[in-house]
């Protein structure tokens, strides 16, 4: 049996700008060239937001020259639609299906691709221990033992179901062996618990990520998904500090942390 309590988050995709096309647009509209029109410089994410925001009022070459002032004015004004043009994608591993069941509830602005239990054999799969059971002082050892007994029973049942279905499921009912294997696994997965480890690719725009972090980084959020929200926030604050720098991380008495934005519900 393999257990996991340390998820990993990888920032795997980020926005990019075709500067030649931006220059062509400005030229065709008789607007000032890039340096005078787009104050974000070579920062693609900020430039996308600035370009989309300035297009609304055709304010290229006018108004705020400082990009930090420009972005924070959008945040404080809750002009959130322009933040939907910038997307970041993450691969998340070592998390439970409990977490992903909550994660995929965030629909607007998100795209998901998750490890399939129908195609991937879970015989050698692993399980995620809830954060409340991972305590350095051993206070949760008895509770952890109860959970591990249940997980081992589920894992054994999965293996037995796969073997039994391999014996009794008629091969002639399926055109391809792949379909038969899929039918076996989709039936056997019925005994797998929410603690089963999974992997998921998540892409979201800045507005969606801000909402996710604000909701799932709050004190009322589940501990596991909150830890993921905080990991994503840490990466995005390094990647796009102007768009996520207003979030403040603070400690709670239970040993966990929360993230609170200065600009809420953008």
PDB file of C-alpha atoms in Angstrom:
ATOM      1  CA  UNK A   1       0.000   0.000   0.000  1.00  0.00           C
ATOM      2  CA  UNK A   2       1.281   3.440  -0.934  1.00  0.00           C
ATOM      3  CA  UNK A   3       0.158   6.560   0.886  1.00  0.00           C
ATOM      4  CA  UNK A   4       0.599  10.196  -0.064  1.00  0.00           C
ATOM      5  CA  UNK A   5       0.306  13.388   1.937  1.00  0.00           C
ATOM      6  CA  UNK A   6       2.515  15.726  -0.105  1.00  0.00           C
ATOM      7  CA  UNK A   7       0.855  16.836  -3.361  1.00  0.00           C
ATOM      8  CA  UNK A   8       2.811  18.441  -6.185  1.00  0.00           C
ATOM      9  CA  UNK A   9       1.747  21.378  -8.332  1.00  0.00           C
ATOM     10  CA  UNK A  10       3.493  22.179 -11.626  1.00  0.00           C
ATOM     11  CA  UNK A  11       2.909  25.370 -13.625  1.00  0.00           C
ATOM     12  CA  UNK A  12       3.046  23.977 -17.159  1.00  0.00           C
ATOM     13  CA  UNK A  13       1.453  26.592 -19.425  1.00  0.00           C
ATOM     14  CA  UNK A  14       1.406  30.366 -19.530  1.00  0.00           C
ATOM     15  CA  UNK A  15       0.186  33.134 -21.900  1.00  0.00           C
ATOM     16  CA  UNK A  16       2.152  34.484 -24.853  1.00  0.00           C
ATOM     17  CA  UNK A  17       1.717  37.454 -27.187  1.00  0.00           C
ATOM     18  CA  UNK A  18       2.258  37.716 -30.932  1.00  0.00           C
ATOM     19  CA  UNK A  19       3.901  41.120 -30.872  1.00  0.00           C
ATOM     20  CA  UNK A  20       3.979  41.391 -34.680  1.00  0.00           C
ATOM     21  CA  UNK A  21       0.204  41.164 -34.768  1.00  0.00           C
ATOM     22  CA  UNK A  22      -0.117  43.692 -31.942  1.00  0.00           C
ATOM     23  CA  UNK A  23       2.108  46.069 -33.941  1.00  0.00           C
ATOM     24  CA  UNK A  24       0.033  45.481 -37.079  1.00  0.00           C
ATOM     25  CA  UNK A  25      -3.197  46.242 -35.209  1.00  0.00           C
ATOM     26  CA  UNK A  26      -1.782  49.496 -33.794  1.00  0.00           C
ATOM     27  CA  UNK A  27      -0.477  50.521 -37.210  1.00  0.00           C
ATOM     28  CA  UNK A  28      -3.754  49.762 -38.991  1.00  0.00           C
ATOM     29  CA  UNK A  29      -5.631  51.856 -36.430  1.00  0.00           C
ATOM     30  CA  UNK A  30      -3.155  54.788 -36.699  1.00  0.00           C
ATOM     31  CA  UNK A  31      -2.252  54.382 -33.037  1.00  0.00           C
ATOM     32  CA  UNK A  32       1.152  54.977 -31.397  1.00  0.00           C
ATOM     33  CA  UNK A  33       3.603  52.057 -31.745  1.00  0.00           C
ATOM     34  CA  UNK A  34       4.082  49.397 -29.078  1.00  0.00           C
ATOM     35  CA  UNK A  35       6.377  51.175 -26.585  1.00  0.00           C
ATOM     36  CA  UNK A  36       4.056  54.163 -26.358  1.00  0.00           C
ATOM     37  CA  UNK A  37       0.819  52.171 -26.463  1.00  0.00           C
ATOM     38  CA  UNK A  38       1.564  49.087 -24.328  1.00  0.00           C
ATOM     39  CA  UNK A  39       3.308  50.109 -21.093  1.00  0.00           C
ATOM     40  CA  UNK A  40       3.621  46.533 -19.799  1.00  0.00           C
ATOM     41  CA  UNK A  41       6.786  46.022 -21.815  1.00  0.00           C
ATOM     42  CA  UNK A  42       7.788  42.438 -22.565  1.00  0.00           C
ATOM     43  CA  UNK A  43       5.564  40.952 -19.830  1.00  0.00           C
ATOM     44  CA  UNK A  44       3.102  38.979 -21.952  1.00  0.00           C
ATOM     45  CA  UNK A  45       0.450  38.426 -19.276  1.00  0.00           C
ATOM     46  CA  UNK A  46       0.275  42.070 -18.247  1.00  0.00           C
ATOM     47  CA  UNK A  47       0.411  43.169 -21.890  1.00  0.00           C
ATOM     48  CA  UNK A  48      -2.605  41.001 -22.749  1.00  0.00           C
ATOM     49  CA  UNK A  49      -4.621  42.570 -19.951  1.00  0.00           C
ATOM     50  CA  UNK A  50      -3.479  46.072 -20.818  1.00  0.00           C
ATOM     51  CA  UNK A  51      -4.231  45.630 -24.524  1.00  0.00           C
ATOM     52  CA  UNK A  52      -7.725  44.257 -23.892  1.00  0.00           C
ATOM     53  CA  UNK A  53      -8.518  46.945 -21.321  1.00  0.00           C
ATOM     54  CA  UNK A  54      -7.250  49.810 -23.481  1.00  0.00           C
ATOM     55  CA  UNK A  55      -9.162  48.485 -26.478  1.00  0.00           C
ATOM     56  CA  UNK A  56     -12.436  48.966 -24.599  1.00  0.00           C
ATOM     57  CA  UNK A  57     -11.860  52.734 -24.566  1.00  0.00           C
ATOM     58  CA  UNK A  58      -9.283  52.973 -27.374  1.00  0.00           C
ATOM     59  CA  UNK A  59      -7.003  54.628 -24.829  1.00  0.00           C
ATOM     60  CA  UNK A  60      -3.735  53.454 -26.404  1.00  0.00           C
ATOM     61  CA  UNK A  61      -0.967  55.956 -25.730  1.00  0.00           C
ATOM     62  CA  UNK A  62      -3.007  57.777 -23.107  1.00  0.00           C
ATOM     63  CA  UNK A  63      -3.736  57.494 -19.397  1.00  0.00           C
ATOM     64  CA  UNK A  64      -1.725  55.623 -16.777  1.00  0.00           C
ATOM     65  CA  UNK A  65       1.883  54.990 -17.751  1.00  0.00           C
ATOM     66  CA  UNK A  66       2.808  52.758 -14.822  1.00  0.00           C
ATOM     67  CA  UNK A  67       1.655  49.185 -15.429  1.00  0.00           C
ATOM     68  CA  UNK A  68       1.387  48.407 -11.704  1.00  0.00           C
ATOM     69  CA  UNK A  69      -0.937  51.378 -11.249  1.00  0.00           C
ATOM     70  CA  UNK A  70      -2.863  50.291 -14.343  1.00  0.00           C
ATOM     71  CA  UNK A  71      -3.399  46.683 -13.145  1.00  0.00           C
ATOM     72  CA  UNK A  72      -4.281  47.637  -9.566  1.00  0.00           C
ATOM     73  CA  UNK A  73      -6.784  50.189 -10.854  1.00  0.00           C
ATOM     74  CA  UNK A  74      -8.505  47.376 -12.782  1.00  0.00           C
ATOM     75  CA  UNK A  75      -8.519  45.153  -9.689  1.00  0.00           C
ATOM     76  CA  UNK A  76      -9.856  47.861  -7.392  1.00  0.00           C
ATOM     77  CA  UNK A  77     -12.522  48.795  -9.954  1.00  0.00           C
ATOM     78  CA  UNK A  78     -13.457  45.077 -10.264  1.00  0.00           C
ATOM     79  CA  UNK A  79     -13.051  45.213 -14.038  1.00  0.00           C
ATOM     80  CA  UNK A  80     -12.602  41.469 -13.999  1.00  0.00           C
ATOM     81  CA  UNK A  81     -13.527  40.588 -17.578  1.00  0.00           C
ATOM     82  CA  UNK A  82     -10.136  41.613 -18.997  1.00  0.00           C
ATOM     83  CA  UNK A  83      -8.404  39.125 -16.666  1.00  0.00           C
ATOM     84  CA  UNK A  84     -10.212  36.302 -18.458  1.00  0.00           C
ATOM     85  CA  UNK A  85      -7.877  36.669 -21.455  1.00  0.00           C
ATOM     86  CA  UNK A  86      -4.866  35.329 -19.520  1.00  0.00           C
ATOM     87  CA  UNK A  87      -4.634  31.586 -18.814  1.00  0.00           C
ATOM     88  CA  UNK A  88      -2.337  29.461 -16.665  1.00  0.00           C
ATOM     89  CA  UNK A  89      -2.281  25.666 -16.656  1.00  0.00           C
ATOM     90  CA  UNK A  90      -1.211  23.374 -13.795  1.00  0.00           C
ATOM     91  CA  UNK A  91      -0.571  19.660 -13.459  1.00  0.00           C
ATOM     92  CA  UNK A  92      -1.550  18.565  -9.945  1.00  0.00           C
ATOM     93  CA  UNK A  93      -0.538  15.158  -8.568  1.00  0.00           C
ATOM     94  CA  UNK A  94      -0.785  13.354  -5.249  1.00  0.00           C
ATOM     95  CA  UNK A  95      -4.301  14.586  -4.483  1.00  0.00           C
ATOM     96  CA  UNK A  96      -7.441  12.651  -3.601  1.00  0.00           C
ATOM     97  CA  UNK A  97     -10.562  12.263  -5.660  1.00  0.00           C
ATOM     98  CA  UNK A  98     -12.306  14.040  -2.774  1.00  0.00           C
ATOM     99  CA  UNK A  99     -10.311  17.103  -3.739  1.00  0.00           C
ATOM    100  CA  UNK A 100     -10.967  16.834  -7.458  1.00  0.00           C
ATOM    101  CA  UNK A 101     -14.707  16.357  -6.853  1.00  0.00           C
ATOM    102  CA  UNK A 102     -14.622  19.807  -5.225  1.00  0.00           C
ATOM    103  CA  UNK A 103     -12.183  21.289  -7.731  1.00  0.00           C
ATOM    104  CA  UNK A 104     -14.276  20.506 -10.807  1.00  0.00           C
ATOM    105  CA  UNK A 105     -17.216  22.388  -9.311  1.00  0.00           C
ATOM    106  CA  UNK A 106     -15.374  25.514 -10.434  1.00  0.00           C
ATOM    107  CA  UNK A 107     -16.707  25.675 -13.978  1.00  0.00           C
ATOM    108  CA  UNK A 108     -16.507  29.186 -15.424  1.00  0.00           C
ATOM    109  CA  UNK A 109     -13.063  29.852 -16.833  1.00  0.00           C
ATOM    110  CA  UNK A 110     -11.652  26.366 -16.180  1.00  0.00           C
ATOM    111  CA  UNK A 111     -10.741  23.287 -18.241  1.00  0.00           C
ATOM    112  CA  UNK A 112      -9.939  19.857 -16.764  1.00  0.00           C
ATOM    113  CA  UNK A 113      -8.251  16.633 -17.874  1.00  0.00           C
ATOM    114  CA  UNK A 114      -8.127  13.962 -15.156  1.00  0.00           C
ATOM    115  CA  UNK A 115      -6.560  10.519 -14.859  1.00  0.00           C
ATOM    116  CA  UNK A 116      -9.180   7.947 -15.883  1.00  0.00           C
ATOM    117  CA  UNK A 117     -10.075   5.041 -13.616  1.00  0.00           C
ATOM    118  CA  UNK A 118     -11.623   3.252 -16.582  1.00  0.00           C
ATOM    119  CA  UNK A 119      -8.420   3.156 -18.628  1.00  0.00           C
ATOM    120  CA  UNK A 120      -5.775   3.171 -15.874  1.00  0.00           C
ATOM    121  CA  UNK A 121      -5.383   0.083 -13.702  1.00  0.00           C
ATOM    122  CA  UNK A 122      -5.619   0.987 -10.003  1.00  0.00           C
ATOM    123  CA  UNK A 123      -4.155  -2.300  -8.746  1.00  0.00           C
ATOM    124  CA  UNK A 124      -0.915  -0.520  -7.886  1.00  0.00           C
ATOM    125  CA  UNK A 125      -2.602   2.784  -7.064  1.00  0.00           C
ATOM    126  CA  UNK A 126      -2.037   4.818  -3.929  1.00  0.00           C
ATOM    127  CA  UNK A 127      -4.179   6.689  -1.411  1.00  0.00           C
ATOM    128  CA  UNK A 128      -4.049  10.184   0.044  1.00  0.00           C
ATOM    129  CA  UNK A 129      -4.196  10.620   3.794  1.00  0.00           C
ATOM    130  CA  UNK A 130      -6.394  13.551   4.887  1.00  0.00           C
ATOM    131  CA  UNK A 131      -4.339  16.389   6.432  1.00  0.00           C
ATOM    132  CA  UNK A 132      -6.120  15.969   9.791  1.00  0.00           C
ATOM    133  CA  UNK A 133      -4.576  12.502  10.070  1.00  0.00           C
ATOM    134  CA  UNK A 134      -1.047  13.641   9.266  1.00  0.00           C
ATOM    135  CA  UNK A 135       0.135  15.074  12.565  1.00  0.00           C
ATOM    136  CA  UNK A 136       3.760  15.207  13.648  1.00  0.00           C
ATOM    137  CA  UNK A 137       2.950  14.493  17.289  1.00  0.00           C
ATOM    138  CA  UNK A 138       1.188  11.216  16.468  1.00  0.00           C
ATOM    139  CA  UNK A 139      -2.110  12.427  17.941  1.00  0.00           C
ATOM    140  CA  UNK A 140      -4.058  10.902  15.048  1.00  0.00           C
ATOM    141  CA  UNK A 141      -2.333   7.494  14.972  1.00  0.00           C
ATOM    142  CA  UNK A 142      -5.426   5.569  16.125  1.00  0.00           C
ATOM    143  CA  UNK A 143      -7.643   7.344  13.600  1.00  0.00           C
ATOM    144  CA  UNK A 144      -5.042   6.792  10.869  1.00  0.00           C
ATOM    145  CA  UNK A 145      -5.052   3.066  11.617  1.00  0.00           C
ATOM    146  CA  UNK A 146      -8.830   2.940  11.175  1.00  0.00           C
ATOM    147  CA  UNK A 147      -8.539   4.656   7.800  1.00  0.00           C
ATOM    148  CA  UNK A 148      -5.643   2.510   6.624  1.00  0.00           C
ATOM    149  CA  UNK A 149      -7.548  -0.670   7.479  1.00  0.00           C
ATOM    150  CA  UNK A 150     -10.469   0.557   5.384  1.00  0.00           C
ATOM    151  CA  UNK A 151      -8.201   1.540   2.478  1.00  0.00           C
ATOM    152  CA  UNK A 152      -6.413  -1.803   2.509  1.00  0.00           C
ATOM    153  CA  UNK A 153      -9.770  -3.574   2.442  1.00  0.00           C
ATOM    154  CA  UNK A 154     -10.876  -1.447  -0.521  1.00  0.00           C
ATOM    155  CA  UNK A 155      -7.625  -2.122  -2.375  1.00  0.00           C
ATOM    156  CA  UNK A 156      -7.977  -5.874  -1.800  1.00  0.00           C
ATOM    157  CA  UNK A 157     -11.582  -5.778  -2.984  1.00  0.00           C
ATOM    158  CA  UNK A 158     -10.538  -3.948  -6.154  1.00  0.00           C
ATOM    159  CA  UNK A 159      -7.909  -6.583  -6.973  1.00  0.00           C
ATOM    160  CA  UNK A 160     -10.371  -9.413  -6.286  1.00  0.00           C
ATOM    161  CA  UNK A 161     -13.060  -7.788  -8.435  1.00  0.00           C
ATOM    162  CA  UNK A 162     -10.655  -7.343 -11.341  1.00  0.00           C
ATOM    163  CA  UNK A 163      -9.576 -10.992 -11.134  1.00  0.00           C
ATOM    164  CA  UNK A 164     -13.157 -12.253 -10.809  1.00  0.00           C
ATOM    165  CA  UNK A 165     -14.389 -10.179 -13.738  1.00  0.00           C
ATOM    166  CA  UNK A 166     -11.431 -11.343 -15.837  1.00  0.00           C
ATOM    167  CA  UNK A 167     -12.739 -14.888 -15.298  1.00  0.00           C
ATOM    168  CA  UNK A 168     -16.465 -14.408 -15.805  1.00  0.00           C
ATOM    169  CA  UNK A 169     -16.924 -11.537 -18.274  1.00  0.00           C
ATOM    170  CA  UNK A 170     -17.486 -13.165 -21.703  1.00  0.00           C
ATOM    171  CA  UNK A 171     -14.862 -12.143 -24.240  1.00  0.00           C
ATOM    172  CA  UNK A 172     -17.266 -12.572 -27.160  1.00  0.00           C
ATOM    173  CA  UNK A 173     -19.336  -9.623 -25.911  1.00  0.00           C
ATOM    174  CA  UNK A 174     -16.556  -7.216 -26.858  1.00  0.00           C
ATOM    175  CA  UNK A 175     -15.130  -6.272 -30.234  1.00  0.00           C
ATOM    176  CA  UNK A 176     -11.772  -5.301 -28.756  1.00  0.00           C
ATOM    177  CA  UNK A 177      -9.777  -6.342 -25.702  1.00  0.00           C
ATOM    178  CA  UNK A 178      -9.474  -2.695 -24.759  1.00  0.00           C
ATOM    179  CA  UNK A 179     -13.248  -2.447 -24.362  1.00  0.00           C
ATOM    180  CA  UNK A 180     -13.265  -5.516 -22.130  1.00  0.00           C
ATOM    181  CA  UNK A 181     -10.479  -4.187 -19.905  1.00  0.00           C
ATOM    182  CA  UNK A 182     -12.322  -0.887 -19.663  1.00  0.00           C
ATOM    183  CA  UNK A 183     -15.539  -2.644 -18.644  1.00  0.00           C
ATOM    184  CA  UNK A 184     -13.682  -4.565 -15.940  1.00  0.00           C
ATOM    185  CA  UNK A 185     -12.020  -1.495 -14.467  1.00  0.00           C
ATOM    186  CA  UNK A 186     -15.107   0.668 -14.605  1.00  0.00           C
ATOM    187  CA  UNK A 187     -16.955  -1.972 -12.582  1.00  0.00           C
ATOM    188  CA  UNK A 188     -14.120  -2.622 -10.121  1.00  0.00           C
ATOM    189  CA  UNK A 189     -13.592   1.082  -9.392  1.00  0.00           C
ATOM    190  CA  UNK A 190     -16.935   1.066  -7.559  1.00  0.00           C
ATOM    191  CA  UNK A 191     -15.137  -0.053  -4.391  1.00  0.00           C
ATOM    192  CA  UNK A 192     -12.426   2.618  -4.521  1.00  0.00           C
ATOM    193  CA  UNK A 193     -12.815   5.398  -1.924  1.00  0.00           C
ATOM    194  CA  UNK A 194     -12.555   9.163  -2.239  1.00  0.00           C
ATOM    195  CA  UNK A 195      -9.038   8.892  -0.804  1.00  0.00           C
ATOM    196  CA  UNK A 196      -7.767   7.274  -4.018  1.00  0.00           C
ATOM    197  CA  UNK A 197      -4.857   9.301  -5.417  1.00  0.00           C
ATOM    198  CA  UNK A 198      -5.385  11.021  -8.750  1.00  0.00           C
ATOM    199  CA  UNK A 199      -3.733  13.453 -11.132  1.00  0.00           C
ATOM    200  CA  UNK A 200      -5.361  16.327 -12.979  1.00  0.00           C
ATOM    201  CA  UNK A 201      -4.431  18.995 -15.537  1.00  0.00           C
ATOM    202  CA  UNK A 202      -6.231  22.259 -14.796  1.00  0.00           C
ATOM    203  CA  UNK A 203      -6.228  25.389 -16.938  1.00  0.00           C
ATOM    204  CA  UNK A 204      -7.913  28.562 -15.768  1.00  0.00           C
ATOM    205  CA  UNK A 205      -7.916  32.234 -16.553  1.00  0.00           C
ATOM    206  CA  UNK A 206      -6.703  34.818 -14.038  1.00  0.00           C
ATOM    207  CA  UNK A 207     -10.194  35.808 -12.953  1.00  0.00           C
ATOM    208  CA  UNK A 208     -11.120  32.153 -12.384  1.00  0.00           C
ATOM    209  CA  UNK A 209      -7.904  31.449 -10.453  1.00  0.00           C
ATOM    210  CA  UNK A 210      -8.458  34.493  -8.250  1.00  0.00           C
ATOM    211  CA  UNK A 211     -11.963  33.284  -7.432  1.00  0.00           C
ATOM    212  CA  UNK A 212     -10.716  29.748  -6.765  1.00  0.00           C
ATOM    213  CA  UNK A 213      -7.960  30.950  -4.435  1.00  0.00           C
ATOM    214  CA  UNK A 214     -10.309  33.326  -2.616  1.00  0.00           C
ATOM    215  CA  UNK A 215     -12.889  30.575  -2.055  1.00  0.00           C
ATOM    216  CA  UNK A 216     -10.627  27.576  -1.460  1.00  0.00           C
ATOM    217  CA  UNK A 217      -7.954  29.513   0.392  1.00  0.00           C
ATOM    218  CA  UNK A 218     -10.451  30.623   3.042  1.00  0.00           C
ATOM    219  CA  UNK A 219     -10.777  29.234   6.558  1.00  0.00           C
ATOM    220  CA  UNK A 220     -14.009  27.374   5.755  1.00  0.00           C
ATOM    221  CA  UNK A 221     -12.423  25.399   2.896  1.00  0.00           C
ATOM    222  CA  UNK A 222     -11.359  21.762   3.187  1.00  0.00           C
ATOM    223  CA  UNK A 223      -7.750  21.481   4.397  1.00  0.00           C
ATOM    224  CA  UNK A 224      -6.528  19.474   1.406  1.00  0.00           C
ATOM    225  CA  UNK A 225      -7.900  21.738  -1.299  1.00  0.00           C
ATOM    226  CA  UNK A 226      -6.838  24.786   0.710  1.00  0.00           C
ATOM    227  CA  UNK A 227      -3.233  23.585   0.681  1.00  0.00           C
ATOM    228  CA  UNK A 228      -3.447  23.228  -3.115  1.00  0.00           C
ATOM    229  CA  UNK A 229      -4.931  26.728  -3.432  1.00  0.00           C
ATOM    230  CA  UNK A 230      -2.017  28.097  -1.420  1.00  0.00           C
ATOM    231  CA  UNK A 231       0.548  26.232  -3.543  1.00  0.00           C
ATOM    232  CA  UNK A 232      -1.036  27.591  -6.721  1.00  0.00           C
ATOM    233  CA  UNK A 233      -1.084  31.082  -5.222  1.00  0.00           C
ATOM    234  CA  UNK A 234       2.622  30.863  -4.379  1.00  0.00           C
ATOM    235  CA  UNK A 235       3.455  29.941  -7.976  1.00  0.00           C
ATOM    236  CA  UNK A 236       1.195  32.621  -9.453  1.00  0.00           C
ATOM    237  CA  UNK A 237       2.552  35.331  -7.171  1.00  0.00           C
ATOM    238  CA  UNK A 238       6.007  34.589  -8.603  1.00  0.00           C
ATOM    239  CA  UNK A 239       4.726  34.276 -12.163  1.00  0.00           C
ATOM    240  CA  UNK A 240       2.268  37.196 -12.188  1.00  0.00           C
ATOM    241  CA  UNK A 241       2.852  39.344  -9.078  1.00  0.00           C
ATOM    242  CA  UNK A 242       0.672  42.241 -10.229  1.00  0.00           C
ATOM    243  CA  UNK A 243      -2.357  39.991 -10.691  1.00  0.00           C
ATOM    244  CA  UNK A 244      -1.970  37.963  -7.486  1.00  0.00           C
ATOM    245  CA  UNK A 245       0.226  40.096  -5.239  1.00  0.00           C
ATOM    246  CA  UNK A 246      -2.724  41.496  -3.288  1.00  0.00           C
ATOM    247  CA  UNK A 247      -3.350  38.108  -1.615  1.00  0.00           C
ATOM    248  CA  UNK A 248      -2.010  37.898   1.931  1.00  0.00           C
ATOM    249  CA  UNK A 249      -1.262  34.528   3.522  1.00  0.00           C
ATOM    250  CA  UNK A 250      -1.750  34.269   7.292  1.00  0.00           C
ATOM    251  CA  UNK A 251      -1.572  31.526   9.921  1.00  0.00           C
ATOM    252  CA  UNK A 252      -4.498  30.018  11.815  1.00  0.00           C
ATOM    253  CA  UNK A 253      -4.446  28.540  15.300  1.00  0.00           C
ATOM    254  CA  UNK A 254      -4.981  25.015  13.953  1.00  0.00           C
ATOM    255  CA  UNK A 255      -1.629  25.132  12.163  1.00  0.00           C
ATOM    256  CA  UNK A 256      -3.059  25.764   8.694  1.00  0.00           C
ATOM    257  CA  UNK A 257      -2.926  28.902   6.565  1.00  0.00           C
ATOM    258  CA  UNK A 258      -5.422  31.021   4.665  1.00  0.00           C
ATOM    259  CA  UNK A 259      -5.157  33.445   1.747  1.00  0.00           C
ATOM    260  CA  UNK A 260      -7.106  36.715   1.749  1.00  0.00           C
ATOM    261  CA  UNK A 261      -7.224  39.161  -1.203  1.00  0.00           C
ATOM    262  CA  UNK A 262      -7.171  42.925  -0.857  1.00  0.00           C
ATOM    263  CA  UNK A 263      -9.411  43.088  -3.930  1.00  0.00           C
ATOM    264  CA  UNK A 264     -12.255  40.652  -3.385  1.00  0.00           C
ATOM    265  CA  UNK A 265     -14.579  39.221  -6.047  1.00  0.00           C
ATOM    266  CA  UNK A 266     -12.911  40.880  -9.028  1.00  0.00           C
TER     267      UNK A 266
END
